[in-house]
Amino acid sequence: MVKNKVTLITGASGGIGCELAKVFAQSKHDLVLVARRVDVLQELAVELGKEHNIRVYVIGMDLSEGGAAAKVYDKVKELNLEVDILVNNAGFGYVGLFHEEEQQKDTDMLQVNISALTELTKLFGRDMAKRKEGRILNVASTGSYHPGPYTAVYYATKAYVLSFSEAIAEELRPFNVSVTALCPGATKTNFAKRAGRRDNSAAMEPKLVAKAAYKALMKKKSVVVPGLANKLLVILPRRLVKGMVGKYQKRLSKR
Ligand SMILES: NC(=O)c1ccc[n+]([C@@H]2O[C@H](COP(=O)([O-])OP(=O)(O)OC[C@H]3O[C@@H](n4cnc5c(N)ncnc54)[C@H](OP(=O)(O)O)[C@@H]3O)[C@@H](O)[C@H]2O)c1
């Protein structure tokens, strides 16, 4: 019997993570779903398991707690599973003045958006490198490309995710492990509400973001920015800066 691939997704209880779970389920992957809201995960697990005839496991975990990534890894081992695809999607942000916000919010955000993602990548990436097979999808943001006043820590965490992912994509390539950074722009999820931000009417549907991510992951692309407007948002400022720097350099070099 051919074994299904096993995909572990953090933050699968809503938004982009939930849509990613649906996309992988449609492709007959067995799933390990991780988040804090176990009841929501369990409902999704039953739905996807029945609809696609796959195995779906649920791990309730608060990734803002130190050591959470190692606990997730140990639970996967207890279940006797090998993770073929790791999706580090869990994340959150807040809008506010950095110096006025509680330190705990920043500490939790750094833990979820950076530390847990890094640790899970190391633990599962190490196994994948040994097996010489695997794929990792890390969810960054279009905010990875520029600073974000009033969301300073969040944007900085996403700059880390992109830089880290692009670097280890190169390191892991010889081990046949691909790393893809997903950089969504505003997406219609609970993210904005949780962050204390207004909804953006131009936001993308999470289903479309998930589909673009899956396609890029399968093609082993190192970065994917879903949606034309988001691509322009990322590419145009870089082109503009390049042009300006080019002109400046030309002036400097003029005799
Ligand atoms: N929506 C956007 O506009 C946007 C744009 C760019 C990037 N992103 C990124 O996309 C990813 C998914 O966000 P989303 O838009 O789908 O937001 P969302 O609907 O708020 O979903 C966030 C997911 O992360 C999980 N999560 C949050 N804190 C957690 C914790 N401490 N421990 C475990 N899981 C936790 C949540 O599950 P529980 O609450 O059940 O724990 C939920 O499943 C995030 O990394 C976000 O930064 C979003």
PDB file of C-alpha atoms and ligand atoms in Angstrom:
ATOM      1  CA  MET A   1       0.000   0.000   0.000  1.00  0.00           C
ATOM      2  CA  VAL A   2       1.361   3.470  -0.892  1.00  0.00           C
ATOM      3  CA  LYS A   3       1.759   5.617   2.218  1.00  0.00           C
ATOM      4  CA  ASN A   4       0.287   9.114   2.172  1.00  0.00           C
ATOM      5  CA  LYS A   5       2.672  12.024   2.708  1.00  0.00           C
ATOM      6  CA  VAL A   6       2.400  13.555   6.195  1.00  0.00           C
ATOM      7  CA  THR A   7       2.050  17.339   6.453  1.00  0.00           C
ATOM      8  CA  LEU A   8       2.222  19.199   9.767  1.00  0.00           C
ATOM      9  CA  ILE A   9       0.574  22.634   9.823  1.00  0.00           C
ATOM     10  CA  THR A  10       0.792  25.093  12.725  1.00  0.00           C
ATOM     11  CA  GLY A  11      -2.027  27.594  13.129  1.00  0.00           C
ATOM     12  CA  ALA A  12      -4.470  25.334  11.295  1.00  0.00           C
ATOM     13  CA  SER A  13      -7.498  26.377  13.374  1.00  0.00           C
ATOM     14  CA  GLY A  14      -8.328  29.335  11.137  1.00  0.00           C
ATOM     15  CA  GLY A  15      -7.464  31.590   8.213  1.00  0.00           C
ATOM     16  CA  ILE A  16      -4.595  30.652   5.894  1.00  0.00           C
ATOM     17  CA  GLY A  17      -3.602  27.583   7.951  1.00  0.00           C
ATOM     18  CA  CYS A  18      -7.099  26.088   7.752  1.00  0.00           C
ATOM     19  CA  GLU A  19      -7.216  26.657   3.966  1.00  0.00           C
ATOM     20  CA  LEU A  20      -3.763  25.089   3.638  1.00  0.00           C
ATOM     21  CA  ALA A  21      -5.043  22.032   5.525  1.00  0.00           C
ATOM     22  CA  LYS A  22      -7.899  21.741   2.998  1.00  0.00           C
ATOM     23  CA  VAL A  23      -5.520  22.015   0.016  1.00  0.00           C
ATOM     24  CA  PHE A  24      -3.171  19.324   1.382  1.00  0.00           C
ATOM     25  CA  ALA A  25      -6.162  17.109   2.259  1.00  0.00           C
ATOM     26  CA  GLN A  26      -7.422  17.371  -1.333  1.00  0.00           C
ATOM     27  CA  SER A  27      -4.002  16.079  -2.436  1.00  0.00           C
ATOM     28  CA  LYS A  28      -4.387  13.092  -0.075  1.00  0.00           C
ATOM     29  CA  HIS A  29      -1.845  14.099   2.544  1.00  0.00           C
ATOM     30  CA  ASP A  30      -2.293  12.839   6.092  1.00  0.00           C
ATOM     31  CA  LEU A  31      -2.269  15.843   8.414  1.00  0.00           C
ATOM     32  CA  VAL A  32      -1.007  16.888  11.821  1.00  0.00           C
ATOM     33  CA  LEU A  33      -2.842  20.049  12.879  1.00  0.00           C
ATOM     34  CA  VAL A  34      -1.400  22.284  15.597  1.00  0.00           C
ATOM     35  CA  ALA A  35      -2.928  25.297  17.405  1.00  0.00           C
ATOM     36  CA  ARG A  36      -4.379  26.274  20.780  1.00  0.00           C
ATOM     37  CA  ARG A  37      -8.096  25.819  19.934  1.00  0.00           C
ATOM     38  CA  VAL A  38      -8.285  22.029  20.022  1.00  0.00           C
ATOM     39  CA  ASP A  39     -12.090  21.916  19.584  1.00  0.00           C
ATOM     40  CA  VAL A  40     -11.832  23.798  16.272  1.00  0.00           C
ATOM     41  CA  LEU A  41      -8.962  21.557  15.118  1.00  0.00           C
ATOM     42  CA  GLN A  42     -10.901  18.426  16.047  1.00  0.00           C
ATOM     43  CA  GLU A  43     -13.941  19.553  14.036  1.00  0.00           C
ATOM     44  CA  LEU A  44     -11.711  20.218  11.028  1.00  0.00           C
ATOM     45  CA  ALA A  45      -9.960  16.868  11.502  1.00  0.00           C
ATOM     46  CA  VAL A  46     -13.268  14.951  11.407  1.00  0.00           C
ATOM     47  CA  GLU A  47     -14.466  16.908   8.363  1.00  0.00           C
ATOM     48  CA  LEU A  48     -11.271  16.450   6.325  1.00  0.00           C
ATOM     49  CA  GLY A  49     -10.729  12.860   7.445  1.00  0.00           C
ATOM     50  CA  LYS A  50     -14.199  11.820   6.262  1.00  0.00           C
ATOM     51  CA  GLU A  51     -14.232  13.868   3.056  1.00  0.00           C
ATOM     52  CA  HIS A  52     -10.804  12.770   1.800  1.00  0.00           C
ATOM     53  CA  ASN A  53     -10.283   9.437   3.546  1.00  0.00           C
ATOM     54  CA  ILE A  54      -7.044  10.586   5.200  1.00  0.00           C
ATOM     55  CA  ARG A  55      -5.655  10.391   8.742  1.00  0.00           C
ATOM     56  CA  VAL A  56      -5.754  13.677  10.643  1.00  0.00           C
ATOM     57  CA  TYR A  57      -4.044  14.099  14.028  1.00  0.00           C
ATOM     58  CA  VAL A  58      -4.557  17.047  16.370  1.00  0.00           C
ATOM     59  CA  ILE A  59      -1.956  18.542  18.709  1.00  0.00           C
ATOM     60  CA  GLY A  60      -3.170  21.280  21.046  1.00  0.00           C
ATOM     61  CA  MET A  61      -0.231  23.559  21.789  1.00  0.00           C
ATOM     62  CA  ASP A  62       0.417  27.153  22.772  1.00  0.00           C
ATOM     63  CA  LEU A  63       3.492  28.017  20.708  1.00  0.00           C
ATOM     64  CA  SER A  64       4.147  31.136  22.792  1.00  0.00           C
ATOM     65  CA  GLU A  65       5.357  28.873  25.608  1.00  0.00           C
ATOM     66  CA  GLY A  66       9.072  28.081  25.748  1.00  0.00           C
ATOM     67  CA  GLY A  67       9.797  24.473  24.756  1.00  0.00           C
ATOM     68  CA  ALA A  68       6.511  24.142  22.813  1.00  0.00           C
ATOM     69  CA  ALA A  69       8.254  23.221  19.540  1.00  0.00           C
ATOM     70  CA  ALA A  70      10.125  20.345  21.207  1.00  0.00           C
ATOM     71  CA  LYS A  71       6.841  19.147  22.737  1.00  0.00           C
ATOM     72  CA  VAL A  72       5.199  19.133  19.283  1.00  0.00           C
ATOM     73  CA  TYR A  73       8.167  17.176  17.888  1.00  0.00           C
ATOM     74  CA  ASP A  74       7.973  14.624  20.749  1.00  0.00           C
ATOM     75  CA  LYS A  75       4.226  14.160  20.228  1.00  0.00           C
ATOM     76  CA  VAL A  76       4.803  13.496  16.527  1.00  0.00           C
ATOM     77  CA  LYS A  77       7.412  10.857  17.457  1.00  0.00           C
ATOM     78  CA  GLU A  78       4.949   9.300  19.958  1.00  0.00           C
ATOM     79  CA  LEU A  79       2.455   9.034  17.103  1.00  0.00           C
ATOM     80  CA  ASN A  80       5.177   7.215  15.150  1.00  0.00           C
ATOM     81  CA  LEU A  81       4.977   9.653  12.256  1.00  0.00           C
ATOM     82  CA  GLU A  82       7.608  11.060   9.879  1.00  0.00           C
ATOM     83  CA  VAL A  83       6.767  14.581   8.751  1.00  0.00           C
ATOM     84  CA  ASP A  84       7.329  14.989   4.985  1.00  0.00           C
ATOM     85  CA  ILE A  85       6.141  18.595   4.829  1.00  0.00           C
ATOM     86  CA  LEU A  86       6.348  21.171   7.609  1.00  0.00           C
ATOM     87  CA  VAL A  87       4.189  24.291   7.390  1.00  0.00           C
ATOM     88  CA  ASN A  88       5.099  26.998   9.913  1.00  0.00           C
ATOM     89  CA  ASN A  89       2.013  29.175   9.592  1.00  0.00           C
ATOM     90  CA  ALA A  90       1.017  30.171  13.163  1.00  0.00           C
ATOM     91  CA  GLY A  91       1.605  33.844  13.824  1.00  0.00           C
ATOM     92  CA  PHE A  92       0.064  37.051  15.096  1.00  0.00           C
ATOM     93  CA  GLY A  93       0.694  40.774  15.362  1.00  0.00           C
ATOM     94  CA  TYR A  94      -0.696  43.870  17.071  1.00  0.00           C
ATOM     95  CA  VAL A  95      -1.116  47.502  16.154  1.00  0.00           C
ATOM     96  CA  GLY A  96       0.138  50.047  18.668  1.00  0.00           C
ATOM     97  CA  LEU A  97       2.972  52.233  19.857  1.00  0.00           C
ATOM     98  CA  PHE A  98       5.911  49.914  20.571  1.00  0.00           C
ATOM     99  CA  HIS A  99       7.071  51.765  23.689  1.00  0.00           C
ATOM    100  CA  GLU A 100       3.593  51.793  25.251  1.00  0.00           C
ATOM    101  CA  GLU A 101       2.628  48.136  24.693  1.00  0.00           C
ATOM    102  CA  GLU A 102       3.179  45.437  27.321  1.00  0.00           C
ATOM    103  CA  GLN A 103       6.492  43.617  26.964  1.00  0.00           C
ATOM    104  CA  GLN A 104       4.685  40.266  27.301  1.00  0.00           C
ATOM    105  CA  LYS A 105       2.919  40.814  23.944  1.00  0.00           C
ATOM    106  CA  ASP A 106       6.278  41.251  22.198  1.00  0.00           C
ATOM    107  CA  THR A 107       7.826  38.288  24.006  1.00  0.00           C
ATOM    108  CA  ASP A 108       4.905  36.036  22.988  1.00  0.00           C
ATOM    109  CA  MET A 109       5.079  37.276  19.399  1.00  0.00           C
ATOM    110  CA  LEU A 110       8.829  36.689  19.151  1.00  0.00           C
ATOM    111  CA  GLN A 111       8.281  33.204  20.574  1.00  0.00           C
ATOM    112  CA  VAL A 112       5.466  32.227  18.146  1.00  0.00           C
ATOM    113  CA  ASN A 113       6.582  34.051  14.978  1.00  0.00           C
ATOM    114  CA  ILE A 114      10.337  33.416  15.351  1.00  0.00           C
ATOM    115  CA  SER A 115      11.482  30.965  18.043  1.00  0.00           C
ATOM    116  CA  ALA A 116       8.896  28.204  17.578  1.00  0.00           C
ATOM    117  CA  LEU A 117       9.213  28.478  13.768  1.00  0.00           C
ATOM    118  CA  THR A 118      13.007  28.250  13.958  1.00  0.00           C
ATOM    119  CA  GLU A 119      12.990  25.339  16.401  1.00  0.00           C
ATOM    120  CA  LEU A 120      10.400  23.346  14.445  1.00  0.00           C
ATOM    121  CA  THR A 121      12.411  23.945  11.272  1.00  0.00           C
ATOM    122  CA  LYS A 122      15.560  22.646  12.983  1.00  0.00           C
ATOM    123  CA  LEU A 123      13.924  19.554  14.507  1.00  0.00           C
ATOM    124  CA  PHE A 124      11.957  18.415  11.452  1.00  0.00           C
ATOM    125  CA  GLY A 125      14.498  19.816   8.946  1.00  0.00           C
ATOM    126  CA  ARG A 126      17.221  17.676  10.539  1.00  0.00           C
ATOM    127  CA  ASP A 127      15.136  14.514  10.028  1.00  0.00           C
ATOM    128  CA  MET A 128      14.339  15.539   6.443  1.00  0.00           C
ATOM    129  CA  ALA A 129      18.028  16.166   5.684  1.00  0.00           C
ATOM    130  CA  LYS A 130      18.875  12.690   7.045  1.00  0.00           C
ATOM    131  CA  ARG A 131      16.209  11.112   4.834  1.00  0.00           C
ATOM    132  CA  LYS A 132      17.305  13.342   1.925  1.00  0.00           C
ATOM    133  CA  GLU A 133      13.703  14.361   1.314  1.00  0.00           C
ATOM    134  CA  GLY A 134      11.339  17.016   2.585  1.00  0.00           C
ATOM    135  CA  ARG A 135       9.691  20.376   2.109  1.00  0.00           C
ATOM    136  CA  ILE A 136       9.212  23.330   4.459  1.00  0.00           C
ATOM    137  CA  LEU A 137       6.799  26.253   4.033  1.00  0.00           C
ATOM    138  CA  ASN A 138       7.361  29.252   6.303  1.00  0.00           C
ATOM    139  CA  VAL A 139       4.732  31.974   6.361  1.00  0.00           C
ATOM    140  CA  ALA A 140       6.318  35.432   6.154  1.00  0.00           C
ATOM    141  CA  SER A 141       4.497  38.507   4.752  1.00  0.00           C
ATOM    142  CA  THR A 142       4.798  41.351   2.238  1.00  0.00           C
ATOM    143  CA  GLY A 143       5.718  43.195   5.471  1.00  0.00           C
ATOM    144  CA  SER A 144       8.957  41.177   5.425  1.00  0.00           C
ATOM    145  CA  TYR A 145      10.239  43.626   2.816  1.00  0.00           C
ATOM    146  CA  HIS A 146       9.877  46.908   4.724  1.00  0.00           C
ATOM    147  CA  PRO A 147       9.586  48.359   8.239  1.00  0.00           C
ATOM    148  CA  GLY A 148       6.115  48.753   9.777  1.00  0.00           C
ATOM    149  CA  PRO A 149       5.611  51.693  12.120  1.00  0.00           C
ATOM    150  CA  TYR A 150       2.916  50.828  14.714  1.00  0.00           C
ATOM    151  CA  THR A 151       3.454  47.141  13.919  1.00  0.00           C
ATOM    152  CA  ALA A 152       7.219  47.343  14.407  1.00  0.00           C
ATOM    153  CA  VAL A 153       7.845  44.021  16.136  1.00  0.00           C
ATOM    154  CA  TYR A 154       5.490  42.094  13.844  1.00  0.00           C
ATOM    155  CA  TYR A 155       7.112  43.367  10.622  1.00  0.00           C
ATOM    156  CA  ALA A 156      10.550  42.695  12.089  1.00  0.00           C
ATOM    157  CA  THR A 157       9.561  39.098  12.894  1.00  0.00           C
ATOM    158  CA  LYS A 158       8.418  38.626   9.309  1.00  0.00           C
ATOM    159  CA  ALA A 159      11.683  40.118   7.947  1.00  0.00           C
ATOM    160  CA  TYR A 160      13.411  37.424  10.031  1.00  0.00           C
ATOM    161  CA  VAL A 161      11.205  34.658   8.602  1.00  0.00           C
ATOM    162  CA  LEU A 162      12.008  35.664   5.017  1.00  0.00           C
ATOM    163  CA  SER A 163      15.746  36.105   5.579  1.00  0.00           C
ATOM    164  CA  PHE A 164      16.018  32.869   7.583  1.00  0.00           C
ATOM    165  CA  SER A 165      13.999  30.884   5.034  1.00  0.00           C
ATOM    166  CA  GLU A 166      15.961  32.151   2.022  1.00  0.00           C
ATOM    167  CA  ALA A 167      19.237  31.310   3.767  1.00  0.00           C
ATOM    168  CA  ILE A 168      18.337  27.774   4.817  1.00  0.00           C
ATOM    169  CA  ALA A 169      16.772  27.126   1.402  1.00  0.00           C
ATOM    170  CA  GLU A 170      20.354  27.313   0.095  1.00  0.00           C
ATOM    171  CA  GLU A 171      21.787  25.220   2.952  1.00  0.00           C
ATOM    172  CA  LEU A 172      19.210  22.454   2.622  1.00  0.00           C
ATOM    173  CA  ARG A 173      19.119  22.261  -1.195  1.00  0.00           C
ATOM    174  CA  PRO A 174      21.980  19.699  -1.386  1.00  0.00           C
ATOM    175  CA  PHE A 175      20.007  17.521   1.062  1.00  0.00           C
ATOM    176  CA  ASN A 176      16.965  17.534  -1.252  1.00  0.00           C
ATOM    177  CA  VAL A 177      14.954  19.569   1.265  1.00  0.00           C
ATOM    178  CA  SER A 178      13.200  22.620  -0.163  1.00  0.00           C
ATOM    179  CA  VAL A 179      12.271  25.735   1.821  1.00  0.00           C
ATOM    180  CA  THR A 180       9.608  28.145   0.569  1.00  0.00           C
ATOM    181  CA  ALA A 181       8.764  31.495   2.153  1.00  0.00           C
ATOM    182  CA  LEU A 182       5.143  32.534   1.629  1.00  0.00           C
ATOM    183  CA  CYS A 183       4.679  36.328   1.641  1.00  0.00           C
ATOM    184  CA  PRO A 184       0.965  37.146   1.673  1.00  0.00           C
ATOM    185  CA  GLY A 185      -0.347  40.696   1.716  1.00  0.00           C
ATOM    186  CA  ALA A 186      -3.596  41.568   3.507  1.00  0.00           C
ATOM    187  CA  THR A 187      -5.744  38.426   3.633  1.00  0.00           C
ATOM    188  CA  LYS A 188      -9.370  37.992   4.791  1.00  0.00           C
ATOM    189  CA  THR A 189      -8.783  36.121   8.062  1.00  0.00           C
ATOM    190  CA  ASN A 190      -9.096  36.847  11.782  1.00  0.00           C
ATOM    191  CA  PHE A 191      -5.579  38.285  11.712  1.00  0.00           C
ATOM    192  CA  ALA A 192      -6.580  41.981  11.355  1.00  0.00           C
ATOM    193  CA  LYS A 193      -9.251  41.730  14.090  1.00  0.00           C
ATOM    194  CA  ARG A 194      -6.831  39.994  16.459  1.00  0.00           C
ATOM    195  CA  ALA A 195      -4.186  42.623  15.704  1.00  0.00           C
ATOM    196  CA  GLY A 196      -6.632  45.457  16.419  1.00  0.00           C
ATOM    197  CA  ARG A 197      -6.563  46.622  12.823  1.00  0.00           C
ATOM    198  CA  ARG A 198      -9.377  47.592  10.414  1.00  0.00           C
ATOM    199  CA  ASP A 199     -10.246  45.041   7.702  1.00  0.00           C
ATOM    200  CA  ASN A 200      -8.750  45.826   4.318  1.00  0.00           C
ATOM    201  CA  SER A 201     -11.427  45.669   1.603  1.00  0.00           C
ATOM    202  CA  ALA A 202      -8.773  44.762  -0.987  1.00  0.00           C
ATOM    203  CA  ALA A 203      -7.618  41.775   1.086  1.00  0.00           C
ATOM    204  CA  MET A 204      -7.178  38.416  -0.674  1.00  0.00           C
ATOM    205  CA  GLU A 205      -9.228  35.301   0.028  1.00  0.00           C
ATOM    206  CA  PRO A 206      -7.198  32.863   2.185  1.00  0.00           C
ATOM    207  CA  LYS A 207      -8.161  30.022  -0.176  1.00  0.00           C
ATOM    208  CA  LEU A 208      -6.297  31.745  -3.041  1.00  0.00           C
ATOM    209  CA  VAL A 209      -3.271  32.364  -0.813  1.00  0.00           C
ATOM    210  CA  ALA A 210      -3.222  28.680   0.194  1.00  0.00           C
ATOM    211  CA  LYS A 211      -3.454  27.502  -3.428  1.00  0.00           C
ATOM    212  CA  ALA A 212      -0.586  29.773  -4.511  1.00  0.00           C
ATOM    213  CA  ALA A 213       1.490  28.549  -1.549  1.00  0.00           C
ATOM    214  CA  TYR A 214       0.883  24.880  -2.367  1.00  0.00           C
ATOM    215  CA  LYS A 215       1.814  25.388  -6.025  1.00  0.00           C
ATOM    216  CA  ALA A 216       5.053  27.192  -5.120  1.00  0.00           C
ATOM    217  CA  LEU A 217       5.938  24.577  -2.500  1.00  0.00           C
ATOM    218  CA  MET A 218       5.474  21.765  -5.024  1.00  0.00           C
ATOM    219  CA  LYS A 219       7.684  23.643  -7.512  1.00  0.00           C
ATOM    220  CA  LYS A 220      10.275  24.105  -4.728  1.00  0.00           C
ATOM    221  CA  LYS A 221      10.264  27.899  -5.207  1.00  0.00           C
ATOM    222  CA  SER A 222      12.152  29.756  -2.492  1.00  0.00           C
ATOM    223  CA  VAL A 223       9.707  32.696  -2.273  1.00  0.00           C
ATOM    224  CA  VAL A 224       6.081  33.201  -3.286  1.00  0.00           C
ATOM    225  CA  VAL A 225       4.132  36.476  -3.131  1.00  0.00           C
ATOM    226  CA  PRO A 226       0.482  35.660  -3.943  1.00  0.00           C
ATOM    227  CA  GLY A 227      -1.583  38.162  -5.997  1.00  0.00           C
ATOM    228  CA  LEU A 228      -0.532  40.735  -8.583  1.00  0.00           C
ATOM    229  CA  ALA A 229      -1.074  43.773  -6.324  1.00  0.00           C
ATOM    230  CA  ASN A 230       1.137  42.215  -3.627  1.00  0.00           C
ATOM    231  CA  LYS A 231       3.835  41.340  -6.163  1.00  0.00           C
ATOM    232  CA  LEU A 232       3.856  44.970  -7.337  1.00  0.00           C
ATOM    233  CA  LEU A 233       3.947  46.201  -3.731  1.00  0.00           C
ATOM    234  CA  VAL A 234       7.088  44.177  -3.175  1.00  0.00           C
ATOM    235  CA  ILE A 235       8.774  44.647  -6.559  1.00  0.00           C
ATOM    236  CA  LEU A 236       8.069  48.338  -7.366  1.00  0.00           C
ATOM    237  CA  PRO A 237       9.829  49.927  -4.359  1.00  0.00           C
ATOM    238  CA  ARG A 238      12.876  47.719  -5.003  1.00  0.00           C
ATOM    239  CA  ARG A 239      12.977  48.784  -8.670  1.00  0.00           C
ATOM    240  CA  LEU A 240      12.553  52.438  -7.669  1.00  0.00           C
ATOM    241  CA  VAL A 241      15.365  52.256  -5.120  1.00  0.00           C
ATOM    242  CA  LYS A 242      17.589  50.411  -7.606  1.00  0.00           C
ATOM    243  CA  GLY A 243      16.934  53.166 -10.192  1.00  0.00           C
ATOM    244  CA  MET A 244      17.682  55.928  -7.692  1.00  0.00           C
ATOM    245  CA  VAL A 245      20.848  54.244  -6.444  1.00  0.00           C
ATOM    246  CA  GLY A 246      21.901  53.648 -10.062  1.00  0.00           C
ATOM    247  CA  LYS A 247      21.500  57.349 -10.919  1.00  0.00           C
ATOM    248  CA  TYR A 248      23.317  58.395  -7.741  1.00  0.00           C
ATOM    249  CA  GLN A 249      26.226  56.029  -8.478  1.00  0.00           C
ATOM    250  CA  LYS A 250      26.386  57.348 -12.041  1.00  0.00           C
ATOM    251  CA  ARG A 251      26.621  60.939 -10.759  1.00  0.00           C
ATOM    252  CA  LEU A 252      29.347  59.942  -8.308  1.00  0.00           C
ATOM    253  CA  SER A 253      31.340  58.245 -11.045  1.00  0.00           C
ATOM    254  CA  LYS A 254      31.045  61.215 -13.484  1.00  0.00           C
ATOM    255  CA  ARG A 255      34.323  63.012 -14.010  1.00  0.00           C
TER     256      ARG A 255
HETATM  257  N1  LIG B   1      -4.056  37.842   7.280  1.00  0.00           N
HETATM  258  C1  LIG B   1      -3.117  38.640   6.834  1.00  0.00           C
HETATM  259  O1  LIG B   1      -3.406  39.766   6.405  1.00  0.00           O
HETATM  260  C2  LIG B   1      -1.677  38.168   6.797  1.00  0.00           C
HETATM  261  C3  LIG B   1      -0.776  38.853   5.968  1.00  0.00           C
HETATM  262  C4  LIG B   1       0.549  38.430   5.923  1.00  0.00           C
HETATM  263  C5  LIG B   1       0.953  37.350   6.675  1.00  0.00           C
HETATM  264  N2  LIG B   1       0.055  36.698   7.479  1.00  0.00           N
HETATM  265  C6  LIG B   1       0.547  35.562   8.270  1.00  0.00           C
HETATM  266  O2  LIG B   1      -0.216  34.412   7.962  1.00  0.00           O
HETATM  267  C7  LIG B   1      -0.170  33.506   9.062  1.00  0.00           C
HETATM  268  C8  LIG B   1      -1.576  33.010   9.348  1.00  0.00           C
HETATM  269  O3  LIG B   1      -2.358  34.094   9.811  1.00  0.00           O
HETATM  270  P1  LIG B   1      -3.904  34.276   9.426  1.00  0.00           P
HETATM  271  O4  LIG B   1      -4.023  35.473   8.586  1.00  0.00           O
HETATM  272  O5  LIG B   1      -4.464  33.016   8.942  1.00  0.00           O
HETATM  273  O6  LIG B   1      -4.467  34.683  10.870  1.00  0.00           O
HETATM  274  P2  LIG B   1      -5.511  33.976  11.849  1.00  0.00           P
HETATM  275  O7  LIG B   1      -6.783  33.718  11.142  1.00  0.00           O
HETATM  276  O8  LIG B   1      -5.519  34.842  13.070  1.00  0.00           O
HETATM  277  O9  LIG B   1      -4.819  32.570  12.183  1.00  0.00           O
HETATM  278  C9  LIG B   1      -3.682  32.496  12.990  1.00  0.00           C
HETATM  279  C10 LIG B   1      -3.425  31.047  13.374  1.00  0.00           C
HETATM  280  O10 LIG B   1      -2.271  31.006  14.232  1.00  0.00           O
HETATM  281  C11 LIG B   1      -2.593  30.308  15.415  1.00  0.00           C
HETATM  282  N3  LIG B   1      -1.887  30.848  16.572  1.00  0.00           N
HETATM  283  C12 LIG B   1      -1.786  32.135  16.986  1.00  0.00           C
HETATM  284  N4  LIG B   1      -1.119  32.205  18.149  1.00  0.00           N
HETATM  285  C13 LIG B   1      -0.788  30.940  18.481  1.00  0.00           C
HETATM  286  C14 LIG B   1      -0.115  30.354  19.598  1.00  0.00           C
HETATM  287  N5  LIG B   1       0.318  31.089  20.632  1.00  0.00           N
HETATM  288  N6  LIG B   1       0.060  29.018  19.619  1.00  0.00           N
HETATM  289  C15 LIG B   1      -0.402  28.239  18.605  1.00  0.00           C
HETATM  290  N7  LIG B   1      -1.040  28.736  17.522  1.00  0.00           N
HETATM  291  C16 LIG B   1      -1.249  30.066  17.480  1.00  0.00           C
HETATM  292  C17 LIG B   1      -4.107  30.490  15.594  1.00  0.00           C
HETATM  293  O11 LIG B   1      -4.662  29.391  16.314  1.00  0.00           O
HETATM  294  P3  LIG B   1      -5.231  29.422  17.823  1.00  0.00           P
HETATM  295  O12 LIG B   1      -5.765  30.766  18.083  1.00  0.00           O
HETATM  296  O13 LIG B   1      -6.262  28.333  17.827  1.00  0.00           O
HETATM  297  O14 LIG B   1      -4.053  29.057  18.656  1.00  0.00           O
HETATM  298  C18 LIG B   1      -4.590  30.451  14.143  1.00  0.00           C
HETATM  299  O15 LIG B   1      -4.805  29.127  13.737  1.00  0.00           O
HETATM  300  C19 LIG B   1       0.479  34.263  10.222  1.00  0.00           C
HETATM  301  O16 LIG B   1       1.826  33.862  10.339  1.00  0.00           O
HETATM  302  C20 LIG B   1       0.393  35.721   9.785  1.00  0.00           C
HETATM  303  O17 LIG B   1       1.438  36.483  10.346  1.00  0.00           O
HETATM  304  C21 LIG B   1      -1.248  37.077   7.547  1.00  0.00           C
END
